[in-house]
PDB file of C-alpha atoms in Angstrom:
ATOM      1  CA  GLU R  19     128.316 127.172 160.790  1.00 82.00           C
ATOM      2  CA  ALA R  20     125.737 124.649 161.527  1.00 83.00           C
ATOM      3  CA  GLN R  21     123.760 123.467 158.464  1.00 92.00           C
ATOM      4  CA  VAL R  22     122.053 120.903 156.341  1.00 96.00           C
ATOM      5  CA  THR R  23     123.555 121.022 152.773  1.00 96.00           C
ATOM      6  CA  GLN R  24     121.490 119.302 149.731  1.00 96.00           C
ATOM      7  CA  ASN R  25     122.983 119.206 146.296  1.00 96.00           C
ATOM      8  CA  PRO R  26     121.979 119.929 143.602  1.00 97.00           C
ATOM      9  CA  ARG R  27     119.866 122.941 143.878  1.00 95.00           C
ATOM     10  CA  TYR R  28     118.287 122.483 140.646  1.00 96.00           C
ATOM     11  CA  LEU R  29     118.072 119.287 138.498  1.00 96.00           C
ATOM     12  CA  ILE R  30     116.324 118.534 135.169  1.00 96.00           C
ATOM     13  CA  THR R  31     116.353 115.124 134.195  1.00 95.00           C
ATOM     14  CA  VAL R  32     114.513 112.522 131.979  1.00 96.00           C
ATOM     15  CA  THR R  33     112.161 109.756 132.669  1.00 96.00           C
ATOM     16  CA  GLY R  34     114.043 106.674 133.804  1.00 95.00           C
ATOM     17  CA  LYS R  35     117.521 107.939 134.451  1.00 96.00           C
ATOM     18  CA  LYS R  36     118.693 107.349 137.793  1.00 97.00           C
ATOM     19  CA  LEU R  37     119.859 110.033 140.151  1.00 97.00           C
ATOM     20  CA  THR R  38     120.748 110.843 143.583  1.00 97.00           C
ATOM     21  CA  VAL R  39     120.247 113.784 145.579  1.00 98.00           C
ATOM     22  CA  THR R  40     122.978 114.187 148.748  1.00 98.00           C
ATOM     23  CA  CYS R  41     122.034 115.681 151.924  1.00 98.00           C
ATOM     24  CA  SER R  42     124.971 116.270 154.578  1.00 98.00           C
ATOM     25  CA  GLN R  43     124.601 117.702 157.942  1.00 97.00           C
ATOM     26  CA  ASN R  44     127.517 118.892 160.196  1.00 96.00           C
ATOM     27  CA  MET R  45     125.791 119.045 163.621  1.00 95.00           C
ATOM     28  CA  ASN R  46     125.993 115.536 164.554  1.00 95.00           C
ATOM     29  CA  HIS R  47     122.289 114.913 164.599  1.00 94.00           C
ATOM     30  CA  GLU R  48     120.838 111.316 164.840  1.00 92.00           C
ATOM     31  CA  TYR R  49     117.679 111.863 163.057  1.00 92.00           C
ATOM     32  CA  MET R  50     117.375 112.781 159.418  1.00 94.00           C
ATOM     33  CA  SER R  51     114.163 113.004 156.903  1.00 94.00           C
ATOM     34  CA  TRP R  52     113.373 113.568 153.331  1.00 96.00           C
ATOM     35  CA  TYR R  53     110.426 115.482 152.332  1.00 95.00           C
ATOM     36  CA  ARG R  54     108.689 116.848 149.201  1.00 96.00           C
ATOM     37  CA  GLN R  55     106.716 119.870 148.695  1.00 92.00           C
ATOM     38  CA  ASP R  56     104.211 120.438 146.249  1.00 92.00           C
ATOM     39  CA  PRO R  57     101.763 123.219 145.784  1.00 86.00           C
ATOM     40  CA  GLY R  58      98.550 122.722 148.081  1.00 83.00           C
ATOM     41  CA  LEU R  59      99.737 119.634 149.752  1.00 87.00           C
ATOM     42  CA  GLY R  60     102.565 121.155 152.067  1.00 87.00           C
ATOM     43  CA  LEU R  61     105.128 118.878 153.050  1.00 90.00           C
ATOM     44  CA  ARG R  62     105.065 114.863 152.951  1.00 92.00           C
ATOM     45  CA  GLN R  63     107.676 112.811 154.598  1.00 92.00           C
ATOM     46  CA  ILE R  64     109.388 110.321 152.019  1.00 95.00           C
ATOM     47  CA  TYR R  65     111.713 108.523 154.178  1.00 95.00           C
ATOM     48  CA  TYR R  66     113.244 108.950 157.787  1.00 92.00           C
ATOM     49  CA  SER R  67     116.202 107.809 159.460  1.00 93.00           C
ATOM     50  CA  MET R  68     116.564 107.435 163.297  1.00 90.00           C
ATOM     51  CA  ASN R  69     120.347 106.755 163.076  1.00 91.00           C
ATOM     52  CA  VAL R  70     122.993 105.034 161.174  1.00 94.00           C
ATOM     53  CA  GLU R  71     121.624 102.042 159.185  1.00 93.00           C
ATOM     54  CA  VAL R  72     118.404 102.590 160.520  1.00 92.00           C
ATOM     55  CA  THR R  73     115.676 103.627 157.865  1.00 94.00           C
ATOM     56  CA  ASP R  74     111.882 103.692 157.471  1.00 91.00           C
ATOM     57  CA  LYS R  75     109.183 104.905 155.091  1.00 92.00           C
ATOM     58  CA  GLY R  76     107.308 108.066 155.479  1.00 90.00           C
ATOM     59  CA  ASP R  77     103.827 108.700 153.706  1.00 89.00           C
ATOM     60  CA  VAL R  78     104.965 108.823 150.196  1.00 95.00           C
ATOM     61  CA  PRO R  79     107.844 106.569 149.786  1.00 96.00           C
ATOM     62  CA  GLU R  80     107.082 104.714 146.478  1.00 97.00           C
ATOM     63  CA  GLY R  81     109.673 105.349 143.799  1.00 97.00           C
ATOM     64  CA  TYR R  82     112.418 106.429 146.261  1.00 98.00           C
ATOM     65  CA  LYS R  83     115.413 104.702 148.097  1.00 98.00           C
ATOM     66  CA  VAL R  84     117.590 106.124 150.977  1.00 98.00           C
ATOM     67  CA  SER R  85     120.486 104.916 152.725  1.00 96.00           C
ATOM     68  CA  ARG R  86     122.228 106.167 156.082  1.00 97.00           C
ATOM     69  CA  LYS R  87     125.854 104.334 156.200  1.00 97.00           C
ATOM     70  CA  GLU R  88     127.251 107.485 157.936  1.00 96.00           C
ATOM     71  CA  LYS R  89     125.665 109.830 160.421  1.00 96.00           C
ATOM     72  CA  ARG R  90     126.079 112.829 158.363  1.00 97.00           C
ATOM     73  CA  ASN R  91     124.922 111.737 154.872  1.00 98.00           C
ATOM     74  CA  PHE R  92     121.409 110.757 154.078  1.00 98.00           C
ATOM     75  CA  PRO R  93     121.201 110.575 150.105  1.00 98.00           C
ATOM     76  CA  LEU R  94     117.896 110.215 148.376  1.00 98.00           C
ATOM     77  CA  ILE R  95     117.962 107.917 145.232  1.00 98.00           C
ATOM     78  CA  LEU R  96     115.400 107.856 142.485  1.00 97.00           C
ATOM     79  CA  GLU R  97     116.021 104.621 140.462  1.00 95.00           C
ATOM     80  CA  SER R  98     113.879 105.301 137.514  1.00 97.00           C
ATOM     81  CA  PRO R  99     112.398 108.711 137.948  1.00 97.00           C
ATOM     82  CA  SER R 100     108.885 109.528 136.611  1.00 97.00           C
ATOM     83  CA  PRO R 101     107.234 112.926 135.644  1.00 97.00           C
ATOM     84  CA  ASN R 102     105.008 112.691 138.908  1.00 96.00           C
ATOM     85  CA  GLN R 103     108.006 112.886 141.030  1.00 98.00           C
ATOM     86  CA  THR R 104     108.885 116.518 139.698  1.00 97.00           C
ATOM     87  CA  SER R 105     108.683 118.463 143.226  1.00 97.00           C
ATOM     88  CA  LEU R 106     110.942 120.598 145.268  1.00 95.00           C
ATOM     89  CA  TYR R 107     112.432 118.359 147.771  1.00 97.00           C
ATOM     90  CA  PHE R 108     113.859 119.011 151.105  1.00 95.00           C
ATOM     91  CA  CYS R 109     116.364 117.241 153.490  1.00 96.00           C
ATOM     92  CA  ALA R 110     115.928 117.919 157.293  1.00 94.00           C
ATOM     93  CA  SER R 111     117.491 116.799 160.499  1.00 94.00           C
ATOM     94  CA  SER R 112     117.336 116.758 164.265  1.00 91.00           C
ATOM     95  CA  LEU R 113     119.489 116.252 167.239  1.00 89.00           C
ATOM     96  CA  ARG R 114     117.444 113.281 168.404  1.00 81.00           C
ATOM     97  CA  PRO R 115     114.385 111.546 167.094  1.00 75.00           C
ATOM     98  CA  THR R 116     112.278 113.192 169.797  1.00 68.00           C
ATOM     99  CA  ASN R 117     113.741 116.454 169.458  1.00 61.00           C
ATOM    100  CA  GLU R 118     111.320 118.169 167.381  1.00 71.00           C
ATOM    101  CA  LYS R 119     113.040 121.015 166.029  1.00 84.00           C
ATOM    102  CA  LEU R 120     114.052 120.242 162.486  1.00 89.00           C
ATOM    103  CA  PHE R 121     116.718 121.920 160.422  1.00 92.00           C
ATOM    104  CA  PHE R 122     116.277 122.235 156.772  1.00 93.00           C
ATOM    105  CA  GLY R 123     118.340 122.210 153.669  1.00 94.00           C
ATOM    106  CA  SER R 124     117.620 124.817 151.111  1.00 92.00           C
ATOM    107  CA  GLY R 125     115.835 122.586 148.878  1.00 94.00           C
ATOM    108  CA  THR R 126     116.285 120.943 145.433  1.00 96.00           C
ATOM    109  CA  GLN R 127     114.091 121.690 142.563  1.00 96.00           C
ATOM    110  CA  LEU R 128     113.487 118.553 140.451  1.00 97.00           C
ATOM    111  CA  SER R 129     111.981 118.183 137.242  1.00 97.00           C
ATOM    112  CA  VAL R 130     111.494 115.236 135.353  1.00 97.00           C
ATOM    113  CA  LEU R 131     110.622 115.425 131.597  1.00 95.00           C
TER     114      LEU R 131
ATOM    115  CA  GLY O  15      95.835 109.579 161.748  1.00 78.00           C
ATOM    116  CA  ASN O  16      97.327 112.957 162.224  1.00 84.00           C
ATOM    117  CA  SER O  17      96.257 115.945 160.217  1.00 89.00           C
ATOM    118  CA  VAL O  18      96.652 119.606 160.115  1.00 93.00           C
ATOM    119  CA  THR O  19      94.266 122.146 158.267  1.00 94.00           C
ATOM    120  CA  GLN O  20      95.369 125.836 157.604  1.00 93.00           C
ATOM    121  CA  MET O  21      93.517 128.778 156.135  1.00 83.00           C
ATOM    122  CA  GLU O  22      93.615 129.041 152.380  1.00 79.00           C
ATOM    123  CA  GLY O  23      95.979 131.627 151.023  1.00 83.00           C
ATOM    124  CA  PRO O  24      97.327 133.765 149.852  1.00 93.00           C
ATOM    125  CA  VAL O  25      97.078 136.370 152.355  1.00 96.00           C
ATOM    126  CA  THR O  26      97.750 140.169 151.435  1.00 97.00           C
ATOM    127  CA  LEU O  27      98.274 142.832 153.909  1.00 97.00           C
ATOM    128  CA  SER O  28      99.507 146.223 154.175  1.00 97.00           C
ATOM    129  CA  GLU O  29     102.312 146.824 156.595  1.00 97.00           C
ATOM    130  CA  GLU O  30     101.457 147.463 160.242  1.00 97.00           C
ATOM    131  CA  ALA O  31      98.404 145.389 159.825  1.00 97.00           C
ATOM    132  CA  PHE O  32      97.256 142.680 162.069  1.00 97.00           C
ATOM    133  CA  LEU O  33      97.844 139.228 161.033  1.00 97.00           C
ATOM    134  CA  THR O  34      95.930 135.915 161.593  1.00 97.00           C
ATOM    135  CA  ILE O  35      96.561 132.633 159.908  1.00 97.00           C
ATOM    136  CA  ASN O  36      94.340 129.948 161.318  1.00 97.00           C
ATOM    137  CA  CYS O  37      95.369 126.344 161.902  1.00 97.00           C
ATOM    138  CA  THR O  38      93.519 123.382 163.191  1.00 97.00           C
ATOM    139  CA  TYR O  39      94.750 119.843 163.976  1.00 95.00           C
ATOM    140  CA  THR O  40      93.358 116.323 164.459  1.00 93.00           C
ATOM    141  CA  ALA O  41      95.473 114.060 166.338  1.00 88.00           C
ATOM    142  CA  THR O  42      95.696 111.184 169.033  1.00 81.00           C
ATOM    143  CA  GLY O  43      97.121 111.732 172.501  1.00 78.00           C
ATOM    144  CA  TYR O  44      98.740 115.194 173.149  1.00 80.00           C
ATOM    145  CA  PRO O  45     100.770 116.375 170.134  1.00 88.00           C
ATOM    146  CA  SER O  46     103.135 119.265 170.089  1.00 89.00           C
ATOM    147  CA  LEU O  47     102.348 122.032 167.923  1.00 93.00           C
ATOM    148  CA  PHE O  48     104.789 124.330 165.467  1.00 94.00           C
ATOM    149  CA  TRP O  49     104.814 126.962 163.225  1.00 96.00           C
ATOM    150  CA  TYR O  50     107.381 126.874 160.621  1.00 95.00           C
ATOM    151  CA  VAL O  51     108.365 129.997 158.184  1.00 96.00           C
ATOM    152  CA  GLN O  52     109.969 129.548 154.804  1.00 93.00           C
ATOM    153  CA  TYR O  53     111.407 132.706 152.978  1.00 93.00           C
ATOM    154  CA  PRO O  54     111.891 132.951 149.374  1.00 89.00           C
ATOM    155  CA  GLY O  55     114.447 130.182 148.154  1.00 85.00           C
ATOM    156  CA  GLU O  56     115.144 128.869 151.600  1.00 87.00           C
ATOM    157  CA  GLY O  57     114.277 125.834 153.811  1.00 89.00           C
ATOM    158  CA  LEU O  58     111.783 126.089 156.270  1.00 91.00           C
ATOM    159  CA  GLN O  59     112.958 127.311 159.814  1.00 93.00           C
ATOM    160  CA  LEU O  60     111.255 126.916 163.149  1.00 93.00           C
ATOM    161  CA  LEU O  61     109.342 130.107 164.068  1.00 97.00           C
ATOM    162  CA  LEU O  62     107.699 129.000 167.460  1.00 96.00           C
ATOM    163  CA  LYS O  63     106.351 125.866 169.354  1.00 93.00           C
ATOM    164  CA  ALA O  64     104.081 124.862 171.956  1.00 93.00           C
ATOM    165  CA  THR O  65     103.786 121.507 173.770  1.00 88.00           C
ATOM    166  CA  LYS O  66     101.098 121.510 175.938  1.00 88.00           C
ATOM    167  CA  ALA O  67      97.448 122.904 176.110  1.00 91.00           C
ATOM    168  CA  ASP O  68      97.348 126.677 176.828  1.00 94.00           C
ATOM    169  CA  ASP O  69     101.081 127.033 176.333  1.00 94.00           C
ATOM    170  CA  LYS O  70     101.784 130.045 174.063  1.00 97.00           C
ATOM    171  CA  GLY O  71     104.694 129.935 171.683  1.00 96.00           C
ATOM    172  CA  SER O  72     105.970 133.365 170.651  1.00 97.00           C
ATOM    173  CA  ASN O  73     109.189 134.458 168.468  1.00 97.00           C
ATOM    174  CA  LYS O  74     109.786 137.742 166.419  1.00 95.00           C
ATOM    175  CA  GLY O  75     106.471 139.216 167.301  1.00 97.00           C
ATOM    176  CA  PHE O  76     104.584 136.269 166.357  1.00 98.00           C
ATOM    177  CA  GLU O  77     102.446 134.446 168.849  1.00 98.00           C
ATOM    178  CA  ALA O  78     100.281 131.238 168.767  1.00 98.00           C
ATOM    179  CA  THR O  79      98.471 129.628 171.817  1.00 97.00           C
ATOM    180  CA  TYR O  80      97.775 125.931 172.065  1.00 96.00           C
ATOM    181  CA  ARG O  81      93.924 125.442 172.475  1.00 95.00           C
ATOM    182  CA  LYS O  82      92.756 121.878 172.845  1.00 92.00           C
ATOM    183  CA  GLU O  83      89.131 122.558 173.363  1.00 93.00           C
ATOM    184  CA  THR O  84      88.964 123.919 169.967  1.00 95.00           C
ATOM    185  CA  THR O  85      91.929 121.898 168.305  1.00 95.00           C
ATOM    186  CA  SER O  86      93.349 125.030 167.364  1.00 96.00           C
ATOM    187  CA  PHE O  87      96.989 126.865 167.332  1.00 97.00           C
ATOM    188  CA  HIS O  88      96.578 130.157 165.269  1.00 98.00           C
ATOM    189  CA  LEU O  89      99.371 132.378 164.378  1.00 98.00           C
ATOM    190  CA  GLU O  90      99.054 135.763 165.248  1.00 98.00           C
ATOM    191  CA  LYS O  91     101.276 139.139 164.843  1.00 98.00           C
ATOM    192  CA  GLY O  92     100.113 142.661 165.757  1.00 97.00           C
ATOM    193  CA  SER O  93     102.066 144.548 163.136  1.00 96.00           C
ATOM    194  CA  VAL O  94     103.506 143.080 160.040  1.00 98.00           C
ATOM    195  CA  GLN O  95     106.522 144.242 158.252  1.00 97.00           C
ATOM    196  CA  VAL O  96     107.442 143.565 154.627  1.00 97.00           C
ATOM    197  CA  SER O  97     110.301 141.207 155.699  1.00 96.00           C
ATOM    198  CA  ASP O  98     107.618 138.867 157.224  1.00 97.00           C
ATOM    199  CA  SER O  99     106.363 138.126 153.695  1.00 97.00           C
ATOM    200  CA  ALA O 100     107.000 134.117 153.242  1.00 96.00           C
ATOM    201  CA  VAL O 101     105.030 130.830 153.529  1.00 94.00           C
ATOM    202  CA  TYR O 102     104.093 129.693 157.188  1.00 96.00           C
ATOM    203  CA  PHE O 103     103.304 126.150 157.950  1.00 94.00           C
ATOM    204  CA  CYS O 104     101.565 124.991 160.766  1.00 95.00           C
ATOM    205  CA  ALA O 105     102.638 121.268 161.907  1.00 93.00           C
ATOM    206  CA  LEU O 106     102.194 118.608 164.693  1.00 90.00           C
ATOM    207  CA  SER O 107     104.186 116.137 166.264  1.00 85.00           C
ATOM    208  CA  GLY O 108     103.161 112.930 167.703  1.00 71.00           C
ATOM    209  CA  ARG O 109     102.959 109.166 167.248  1.00 56.00           C
ATOM    210  CA  ALA O 110     100.346 107.956 164.605  1.00 47.00           C
ATOM    211  CA  GLY O 111      99.268 104.527 164.611  1.00 45.00           C
ATOM    212  CA  GLY O 112     102.491 103.618 166.801  1.00 44.00           C
ATOM    213  CA  THR O 113     104.910 104.300 163.884  1.00 45.00           C
ATOM    214  CA  SER O 114     107.026 107.640 162.715  1.00 47.00           C
ATOM    215  CA  TYR O 115     108.033 108.427 166.322  1.00 57.00           C
ATOM    216  CA  GLY O 116     108.460 111.820 166.363  1.00 58.00           C
ATOM    217  CA  LYS O 117     107.133 112.758 162.914  1.00 73.00           C
ATOM    218  CA  LEU O 118     106.036 116.007 162.037  1.00 84.00           C
ATOM    219  CA  THR O 119     102.699 116.524 159.916  1.00 88.00           C
ATOM    220  CA  PHE O 120     102.681 119.462 158.273  1.00 90.00           C
ATOM    221  CA  GLY O 121      99.584 121.664 156.858  1.00 92.00           C
ATOM    222  CA  GLN O 122      99.635 122.984 153.213  1.00 91.00           C
ATOM    223  CA  GLY O 123     101.420 126.165 154.006  1.00 92.00           C
ATOM    224  CA  THR O 124      99.953 129.911 153.730  1.00 94.00           C
ATOM    225  CA  ILE O 125     101.563 132.504 151.480  1.00 94.00           C
ATOM    226  CA  LEU O 126     101.795 135.704 153.332  1.00 96.00           C
ATOM    227  CA  THR O 127     102.385 138.870 151.501  1.00 97.00           C
ATOM    228  CA  VAL O 128     103.065 142.350 152.920  1.00 97.00           C
ATOM    229  CA  HIS O 129     103.074 145.485 150.996  1.00 96.00           C
ATOM    230  CA  PRO O 130     104.838 148.872 152.250  1.00 95.00           C
TER     231      PRO O 130
END
């Protein structure tokens, strides 16, 4: 089944403790992206990747890192999480950077205490 | 830069009522426009799209027409069902300042609840 898989589904952590949210797609998509969803703000793009080893900042990249060493994986790293990073995170992918139909994962609800 | 504004929610309707969710946008050039739907506990799914002025996107009884003159892409459905309860996001795709090629800009989302 074609899908975007995120893990974990829920995560509670404390300020300053490094964490990684994994994202994997099995559709051989070139383009992958991370969004955060906050009430009243919709989805805001954190980082995106056009292809392997090609990443760039979105609208709200501060406090986040990403890597794209393999085509299928695009982990989101929070080196030193803070409470303002408490949010619902979504990974998404599409076949090409210009192919605008995004496939979304089920989301990761992160709480930073 | 690009931006999308949706009507404030939540929207509460009875089954078989008519639905309109307003969406207006600001963008340079000729963006593509989308509606995504998010069911409880799930990620977003593409509902419909339109790529040029006067195009009508449709799917599952939902429709939206790309109106360049009013910079709008309102979502409509003639008779909603309980299963349509979800969050609806309007979005556009286009270059912004030469960066983020193919990037989607989302509205804030509108919660729809349909009662039997």
